[in-house]
Amino acid sequence: MKLVRLTAESNLANFDCGDEDLNNFLVEDAKSFLNKRIANSFLLEDEGHIAAYF
């Protein structure tokens, strides 16, 4: 596993943690928050799959 910072190029399409609100934030809002400097997100990746984020 590795911890990486979310970037504009991060592929988020396959993320599903089972919680619609959390899924929607990461897929729909996290990159715009990063771009507007509202928030930074970090991804925990396991063999190319997102296992978690914060």
mmCIF file of C-alpha atoms in Angstrom:
data_model
loop_
_atom_site.group_PDB
_atom_site.id
_atom_site.type_symbol
_atom_site.label_atom_id
_atom_site.label_comp_id
_atom_site.label_asym_id
_atom_site.label_seq_id
_atom_site.Cartn_x
_atom_site.Cartn_y
_atom_site.Cartn_z
ATOM 1 C CA MET A 1 0.000 0.000 0.000
ATOM 2 C CA LYS A 2 1.063 3.556 -0.572
ATOM 3 C CA LEU A 3 -0.263 6.939 0.481
ATOM 4 C CA VAL A 4 -0.504 9.509 -2.319
ATOM 5 C CA ARG A 5 -1.844 13.023 -2.569
ATOM 6 C CA LEU A 6 -4.872 13.549 -4.808
ATOM 7 C CA THR A 7 -4.001 15.309 -8.055
ATOM 8 C CA ALA A 8 -6.011 16.494 -11.033
ATOM 9 C CA GLU A 9 -4.830 13.361 -12.861
ATOM 10 C CA SER A 10 -5.936 10.882 -10.169
ATOM 11 C CA ASN A 11 -8.309 8.221 -11.472
ATOM 12 C CA LEU A 12 -11.256 8.015 -9.077
ATOM 13 C CA ALA A 13 -13.807 6.271 -11.299
ATOM 14 C CA ASN A 14 -13.639 2.854 -9.613
ATOM 15 C CA PHE A 15 -13.813 4.038 -5.996
ATOM 16 C CA ASP A 16 -16.731 2.659 -3.975
ATOM 17 C CA CYS A 17 -16.616 2.421 -0.201
ATOM 18 C CA GLY A 18 -20.295 1.558 0.162
ATOM 19 C CA ASP A 19 -21.258 5.017 1.462
ATOM 20 C CA GLU A 20 -22.878 7.210 -1.189
ATOM 21 C CA ASP A 21 -21.963 10.500 0.515
ATOM 22 C CA LEU A 22 -18.287 9.563 0.804
ATOM 23 C CA ASN A 23 -18.190 8.233 -2.765
ATOM 24 C CA ASN A 24 -19.799 11.416 -4.077
ATOM 25 C CA PHE A 25 -17.375 13.686 -2.245
ATOM 26 C CA LEU A 26 -14.304 11.950 -3.618
ATOM 27 C CA VAL A 27 -15.563 11.538 -7.176
ATOM 28 C CA GLU A 28 -17.491 14.808 -7.572
ATOM 29 C CA ASP A 29 -15.968 17.348 -5.161
ATOM 30 C CA ALA A 30 -12.436 16.471 -4.060
ATOM 31 C CA LYS A 31 -10.666 17.661 -7.215
ATOM 32 C CA SER A 32 -12.544 20.978 -7.318
ATOM 33 C CA PHE A 33 -11.781 21.507 -3.606
ATOM 34 C CA LEU A 34 -8.114 20.866 -4.383
ATOM 35 C CA ASN A 35 -8.223 23.288 -7.320
ATOM 36 C CA LYS A 36 -9.900 25.994 -5.216
ATOM 37 C CA ARG A 37 -7.484 25.296 -2.335
ATOM 38 C CA ILE A 38 -10.322 24.470 0.023
ATOM 39 C CA ALA A 39 -9.024 21.016 0.973
ATOM 40 C CA ASN A 40 -6.348 18.443 0.227
ATOM 41 C CA SER A 41 -7.224 14.778 -0.061
ATOM 42 C CA PHE A 42 -4.942 11.787 0.264
ATOM 43 C CA LEU A 43 -5.506 8.338 -1.195
ATOM 44 C CA LEU A 44 -4.392 5.011 0.228
ATOM 45 C CA GLU A 45 -3.729 2.853 -2.829
ATOM 46 C CA ASP A 46 -3.329 -0.904 -2.883
ATOM 47 C CA GLU A 47 -2.095 -2.318 -6.191
ATOM 48 C CA GLY A 48 -3.634 0.576 -8.123
ATOM 49 C CA HIS A 49 -7.000 0.473 -6.306
ATOM 50 C CA ILE A 50 -8.105 3.134 -3.845
ATOM 51 C CA ALA A 51 -8.574 1.414 -0.491
ATOM 52 C CA ALA A 52 -9.311 4.581 1.510
ATOM 53 C CA TYR A 53 -9.022 8.343 1.479
ATOM 54 C CA PHE A 54 -8.911 11.222 3.908
#
